[in-house]
Structures are given as C-alpha cells and as structure tokens.
Coordinates of C-alpha atoms in Angstrom, one line a residue:
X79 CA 122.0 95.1 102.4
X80 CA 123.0 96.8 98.7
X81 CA 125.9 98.4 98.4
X82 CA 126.0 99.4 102.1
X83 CA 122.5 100.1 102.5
X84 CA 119.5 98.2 104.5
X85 CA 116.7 96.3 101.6
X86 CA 114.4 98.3 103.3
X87 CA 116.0 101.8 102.4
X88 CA 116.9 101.2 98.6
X89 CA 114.1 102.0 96.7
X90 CA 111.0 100.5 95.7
X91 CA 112.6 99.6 92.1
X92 CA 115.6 98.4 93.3
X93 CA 113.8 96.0 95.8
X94 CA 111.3 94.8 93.1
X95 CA 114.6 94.3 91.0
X96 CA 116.1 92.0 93.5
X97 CA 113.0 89.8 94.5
X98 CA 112.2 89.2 90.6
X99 CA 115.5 88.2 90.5
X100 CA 115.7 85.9 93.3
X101 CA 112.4 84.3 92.9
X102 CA 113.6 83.6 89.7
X103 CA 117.1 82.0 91.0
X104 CA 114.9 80.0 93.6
X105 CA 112.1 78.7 91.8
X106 CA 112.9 78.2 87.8
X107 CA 115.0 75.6 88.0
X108 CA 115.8 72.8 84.5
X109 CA 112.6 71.2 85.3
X110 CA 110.8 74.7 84.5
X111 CA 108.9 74.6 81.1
X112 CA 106.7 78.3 81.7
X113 CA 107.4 81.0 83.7
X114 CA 104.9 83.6 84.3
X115 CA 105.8 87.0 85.0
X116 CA 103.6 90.0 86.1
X117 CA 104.3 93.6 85.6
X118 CA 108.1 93.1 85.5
X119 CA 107.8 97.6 85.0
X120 CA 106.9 98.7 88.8
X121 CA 108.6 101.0 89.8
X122 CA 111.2 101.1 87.3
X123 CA 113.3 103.8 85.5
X124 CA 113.8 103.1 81.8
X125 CA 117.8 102.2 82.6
X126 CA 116.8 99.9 85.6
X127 CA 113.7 98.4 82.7
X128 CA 116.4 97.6 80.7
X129 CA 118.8 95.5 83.4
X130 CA 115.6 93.4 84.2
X131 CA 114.4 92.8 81.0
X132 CA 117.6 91.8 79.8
X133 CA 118.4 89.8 82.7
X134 CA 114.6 87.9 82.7
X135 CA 115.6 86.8 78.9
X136 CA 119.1 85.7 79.9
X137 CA 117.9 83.5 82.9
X138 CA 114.7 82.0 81.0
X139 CA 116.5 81.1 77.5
X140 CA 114.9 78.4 76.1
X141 CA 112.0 78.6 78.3
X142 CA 108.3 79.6 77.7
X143 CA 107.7 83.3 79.1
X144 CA 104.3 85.0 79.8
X145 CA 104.4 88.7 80.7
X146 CA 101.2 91.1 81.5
X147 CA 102.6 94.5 81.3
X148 CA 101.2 97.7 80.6
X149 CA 104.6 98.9 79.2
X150 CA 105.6 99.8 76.0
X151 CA 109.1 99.2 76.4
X152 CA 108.7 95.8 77.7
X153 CA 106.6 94.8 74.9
X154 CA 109.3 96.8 72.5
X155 CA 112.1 95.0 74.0
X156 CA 110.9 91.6 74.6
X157 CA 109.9 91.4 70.5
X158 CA 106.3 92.9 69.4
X159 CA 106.2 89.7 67.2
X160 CA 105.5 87.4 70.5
X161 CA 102.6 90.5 71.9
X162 CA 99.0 88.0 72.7
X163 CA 96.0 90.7 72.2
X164 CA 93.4 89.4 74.7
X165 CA 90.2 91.5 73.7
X166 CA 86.6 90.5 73.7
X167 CA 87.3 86.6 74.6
X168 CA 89.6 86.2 71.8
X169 CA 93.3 85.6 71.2
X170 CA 95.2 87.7 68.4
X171 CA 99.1 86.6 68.0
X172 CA 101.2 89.1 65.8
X173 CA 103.3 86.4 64.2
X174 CA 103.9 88.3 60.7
X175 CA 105.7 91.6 61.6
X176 CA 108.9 91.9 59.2
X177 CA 111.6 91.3 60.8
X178 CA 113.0 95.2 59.9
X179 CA 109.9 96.1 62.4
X180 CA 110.4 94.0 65.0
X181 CA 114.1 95.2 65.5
X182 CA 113.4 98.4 64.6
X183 CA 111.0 99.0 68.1
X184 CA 113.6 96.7 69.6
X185 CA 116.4 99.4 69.1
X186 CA 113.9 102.0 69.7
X187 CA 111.4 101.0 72.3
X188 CA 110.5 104.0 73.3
X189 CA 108.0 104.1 70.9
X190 CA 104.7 103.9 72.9
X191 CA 103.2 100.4 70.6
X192 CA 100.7 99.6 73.5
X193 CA 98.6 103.0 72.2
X194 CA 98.0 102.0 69.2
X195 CA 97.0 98.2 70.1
X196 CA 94.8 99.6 72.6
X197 CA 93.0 102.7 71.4
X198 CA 89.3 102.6 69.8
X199 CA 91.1 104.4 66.7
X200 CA 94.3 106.0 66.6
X201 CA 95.4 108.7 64.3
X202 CA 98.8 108.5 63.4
X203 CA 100.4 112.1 62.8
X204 CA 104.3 112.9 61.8
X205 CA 105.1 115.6 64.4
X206 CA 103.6 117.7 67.6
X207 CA 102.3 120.4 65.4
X208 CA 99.8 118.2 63.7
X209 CA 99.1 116.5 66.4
X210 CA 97.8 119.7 68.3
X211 CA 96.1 120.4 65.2
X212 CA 94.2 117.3 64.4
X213 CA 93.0 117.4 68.2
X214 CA 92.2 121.2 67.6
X215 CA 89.8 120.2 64.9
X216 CA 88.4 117.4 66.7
X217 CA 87.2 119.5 69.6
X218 CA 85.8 122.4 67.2
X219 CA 84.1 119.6 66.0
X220 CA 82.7 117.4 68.9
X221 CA 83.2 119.6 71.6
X222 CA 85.6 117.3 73.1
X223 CA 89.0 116.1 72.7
X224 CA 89.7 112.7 70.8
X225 CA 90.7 110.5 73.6
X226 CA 87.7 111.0 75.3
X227 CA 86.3 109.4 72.5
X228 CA 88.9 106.3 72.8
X229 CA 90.6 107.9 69.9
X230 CA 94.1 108.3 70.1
X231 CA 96.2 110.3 68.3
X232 CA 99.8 109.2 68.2
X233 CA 103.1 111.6 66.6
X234 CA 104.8 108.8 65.3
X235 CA 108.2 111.1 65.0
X236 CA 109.2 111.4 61.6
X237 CA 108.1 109.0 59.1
X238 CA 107.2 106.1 60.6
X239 CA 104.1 105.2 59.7
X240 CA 105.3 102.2 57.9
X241 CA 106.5 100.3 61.1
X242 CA 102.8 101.2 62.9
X243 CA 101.0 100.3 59.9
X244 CA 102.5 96.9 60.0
X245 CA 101.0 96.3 63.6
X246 CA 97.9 97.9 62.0
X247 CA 97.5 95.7 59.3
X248 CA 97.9 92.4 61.2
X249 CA 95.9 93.2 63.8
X250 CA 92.9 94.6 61.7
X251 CA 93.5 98.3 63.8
X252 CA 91.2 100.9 63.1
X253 CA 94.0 103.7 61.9
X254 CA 94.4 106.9 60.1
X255 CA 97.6 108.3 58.8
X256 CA 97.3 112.1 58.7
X257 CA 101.0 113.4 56.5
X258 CA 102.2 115.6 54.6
X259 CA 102.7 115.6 50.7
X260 CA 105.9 116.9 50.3
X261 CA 105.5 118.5 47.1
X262 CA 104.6 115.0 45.7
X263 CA 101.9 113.4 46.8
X264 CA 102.3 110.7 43.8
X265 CA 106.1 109.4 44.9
X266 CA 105.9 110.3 49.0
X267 CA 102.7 108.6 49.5
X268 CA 100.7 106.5 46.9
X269 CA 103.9 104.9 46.0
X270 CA 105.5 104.8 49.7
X271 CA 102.5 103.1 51.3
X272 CA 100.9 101.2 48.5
X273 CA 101.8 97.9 50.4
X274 CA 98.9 99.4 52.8
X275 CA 96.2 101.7 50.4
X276 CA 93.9 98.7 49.8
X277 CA 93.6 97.8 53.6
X278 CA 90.1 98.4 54.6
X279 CA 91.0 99.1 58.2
X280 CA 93.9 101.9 57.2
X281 CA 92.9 105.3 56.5
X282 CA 94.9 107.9 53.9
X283 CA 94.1 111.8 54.9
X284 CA 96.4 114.0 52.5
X285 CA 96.4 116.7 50.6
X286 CA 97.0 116.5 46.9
X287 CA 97.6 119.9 46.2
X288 CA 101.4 119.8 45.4
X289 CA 102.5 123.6 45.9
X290 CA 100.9 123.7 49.4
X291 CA 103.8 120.7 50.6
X292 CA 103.6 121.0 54.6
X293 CA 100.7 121.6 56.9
X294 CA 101.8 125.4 57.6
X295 CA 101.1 126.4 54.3
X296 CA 98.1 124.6 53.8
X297 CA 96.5 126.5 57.4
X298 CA 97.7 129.5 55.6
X299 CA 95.5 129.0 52.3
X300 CA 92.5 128.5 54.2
X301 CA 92.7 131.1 56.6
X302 CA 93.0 135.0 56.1
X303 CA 96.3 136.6 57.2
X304 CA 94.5 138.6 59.5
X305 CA 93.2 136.0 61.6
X306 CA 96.3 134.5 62.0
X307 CA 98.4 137.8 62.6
X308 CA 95.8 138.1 65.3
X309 CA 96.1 134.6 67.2
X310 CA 99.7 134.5 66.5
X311 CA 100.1 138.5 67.4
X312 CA 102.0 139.1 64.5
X313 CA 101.9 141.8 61.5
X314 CA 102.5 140.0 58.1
X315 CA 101.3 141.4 55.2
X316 CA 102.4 138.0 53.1
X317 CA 101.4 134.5 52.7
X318 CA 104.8 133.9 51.9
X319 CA 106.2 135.4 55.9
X320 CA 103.4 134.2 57.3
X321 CA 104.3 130.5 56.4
X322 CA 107.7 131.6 56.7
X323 CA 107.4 132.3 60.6
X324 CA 105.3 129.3 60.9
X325 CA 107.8 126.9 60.0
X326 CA 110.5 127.6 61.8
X327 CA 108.0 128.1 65.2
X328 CA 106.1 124.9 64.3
X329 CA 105.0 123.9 67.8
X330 CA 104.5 127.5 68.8
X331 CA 101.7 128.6 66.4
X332 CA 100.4 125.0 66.6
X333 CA 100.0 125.6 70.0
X334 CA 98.7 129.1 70.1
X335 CA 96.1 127.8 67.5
X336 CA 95.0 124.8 70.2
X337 CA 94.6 127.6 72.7
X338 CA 92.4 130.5 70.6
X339 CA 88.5 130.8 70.8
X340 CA 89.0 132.6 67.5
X341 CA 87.0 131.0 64.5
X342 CA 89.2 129.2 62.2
X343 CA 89.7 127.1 59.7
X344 CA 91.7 123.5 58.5
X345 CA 92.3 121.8 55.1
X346 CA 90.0 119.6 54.0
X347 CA 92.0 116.4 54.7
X348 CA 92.4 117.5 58.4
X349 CA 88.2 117.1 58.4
X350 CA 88.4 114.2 56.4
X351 CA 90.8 112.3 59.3
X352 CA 88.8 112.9 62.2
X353 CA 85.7 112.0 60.8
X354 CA 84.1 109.3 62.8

C-alpha cells in the first residue's frame, strides 16, 4: 500500500518509482562499484523525474552510474558533461563543456539537448516564428518538411545559441545558427560567437543589412505589401504598419505564412540555412 492505496492502483510512475527504488536499497550494497540503470523516465511526470533522479544520485554517491535514457531532462540533470554518444561503433565522451553550460541545462533541463545530439543536422532558430519560417522554406523548397530529412530544427528560446554550440563544437554536430542582427550584425554576432565562426561543422545564416534588424522586416522587404495584406487579410498601405503588426503578432503571421499556397518569398539568408 501508498498512502492508503493497493501497489497495484497507484500508477504506473509511482510503481516504477518504488521498484527503482527498492531494487536499489536491495541490491547496491558498499561492495557495488557500477550500477546500471535503464530508462529511469517511464512513466514519469517532470516533478516525479525530478524525485528519482535526485534520489538515484543521492543513493549511488561515489559510485559508477550508467543510464540509457531517451530523456532530455535526465541527461540535463544528471550533467551533459558525463553524456557517452554511441553512434556508428564508436564512443564520443563530452568531457570539455564549460562549466557555465553544464549548470546552465542543469538549472534548465527542459531544454530538449538529446535533439541536437541526435539529428542528421539541426538548425538552431531564436524563437517560434523563425522556426515556422525556416521549415516554411524548406518545404517550398524540397517538397517536404526538414525532419523528414533527419533535419531538425530546434527554437533555442532566446539567445542561446552559445550553450548548444558548445555541445556542437565538441561533438563535431552538423549545425546552423539562423538569428537575427539586431541592428548590428558586427557587435551581436561576429563578435558574440567568434569563439565558434572558424568551426567547420557550425554554420552562420544572417543578414547584414543593419536597418532590416529582425526577421519581420526582412519578409517585408522581399515581399510586396499586397501579398502579405492578402495572406494575413489585412489592408496596410505601409511597410512601416505592415512590420508594425507583424511584430507584435509574431507567431500569428508566422503561422498564417506556414499555412498559405500563396507564392512568396524569404531573405536570402533563410535560403542560405537550409541549404543541404
């Protein structure tokens, strides 16, 4: 029984929680050098994850732990820097992260880690709107969306392309970084990622046209207003209210651009990232 209840009736998580548990009480015992541990995240909510994972680390302290998950917040919270990459009979240990990563996806592991480890190529965007756009783009252009090519494309939320990229670079990860310029293209993205421009396996895609700073005026300037008033069913007569609306309904036009059979266009550094 828990809390009043028969085993039986409590839940497939809380069941799994238990036995993990108790197969840990019963058979690691001093003696115990390495634990192996499969799939610690059936059946578990992200709260109940967290209990486990924290428990599993304060049982087995000072002993050797092998997880297989297919979670990212196990990997997140158990320390990225300890993830084994088993691909093509080889071994690949990430044993360089900076420690500012590492505790960053620890304090944050909701950040889906496994998706860029495991894609084909990923495309790293900085929100949902260029994320519908960039897979817009890639179906006008293939006929099909990225991830049926094994590419992924990944909103990173924000600007954190900088805690990816280091995953990236160490594991030689075939990536694209798809951002804005922010009216500087210069300070907010030679000089931000320079650490990472002459990596052969990380790709730039940005546009260095200062005055158009975001993506929603850089759709603008290669579209007429007409076709836009038209997908968006609007009736601006500017650029300037056209971007205007766009920006403060960014996942709304993005979306209503995904959807259209209309003909239109995308700057040229949205062509230049999903090229193959």
């Amino acid at each position: 029984y828990l809390d009043l209840l028969p085993f039986q009736l409590i839940g497939q998580g809380e069941q799994h929680v238990l036995k993990t548990l108790f197969a840990l009480e019963r058979k690691v015992d001093n003696d115990t050098k390495v634990v192996l541990l499969e799939e610690p995240e059936n059946h578990l909510s992200y709260s109940t994850m967290n209990k486990l994972t924290n428990k599993i680390t304060e049982h087995l302290s000072g002993k050797q732990l092998l997880i297989t998950t297919h979670s990212p917040y196990v990997l997140n919270k158990l320390g990225l820097d300890n993830l084994i990459l088993l691909s093509d009979g080889r071994s690949i240990r990430i044993t360089n992260l900076p420690d500012s990563t590492r505790d960053y996806f620890k304090k944050l592991p909701g950040y889906d880690t496994l998706r860029i480890v495991l894609a084909k190529k990923a495309i790293l965007v900085e929100g949902p709107s260029d994320e519908l756009i960039v897979q817009k783009a890639y179906l006008m252009e293939y006929g099909k969306l990225p991830i049926q090519d094994e590419v992924d494309v990944i909103n990173v939320r924000g600007l954190s392309f900088a805690r990816f990229l280091d995953i990236a670079k160490e594991l030689r990860l075939n990536v694209t970084v798809v951002t804005d310029n922010d009216g500087n293209f210069q300070h907010n993205i030679n000089q931000r990622y320079s650490d990472y421009m002459g990596v052969d396996n990380i790709k730039f895609c940005y546009s260095e046209d200062n005055h158009l700073k975001t993506l929603e005026p850089q759709i603008v300037s290669c579209n007429e207003l007409a076709i836009l008033n038209k997908i968006f069913g609007k009736t601006y007569i500017t650029s300037e209210s056209m971007t205007k609306y766009m920006i403060e309904n960014k996942t709304e036009w993005a979306m209503k651009i995904f959807e259209t059979d209309d003909t239109i266009d995308f700057p040229g550094y949205i062509w230049n990232a999903i090229k193959r």
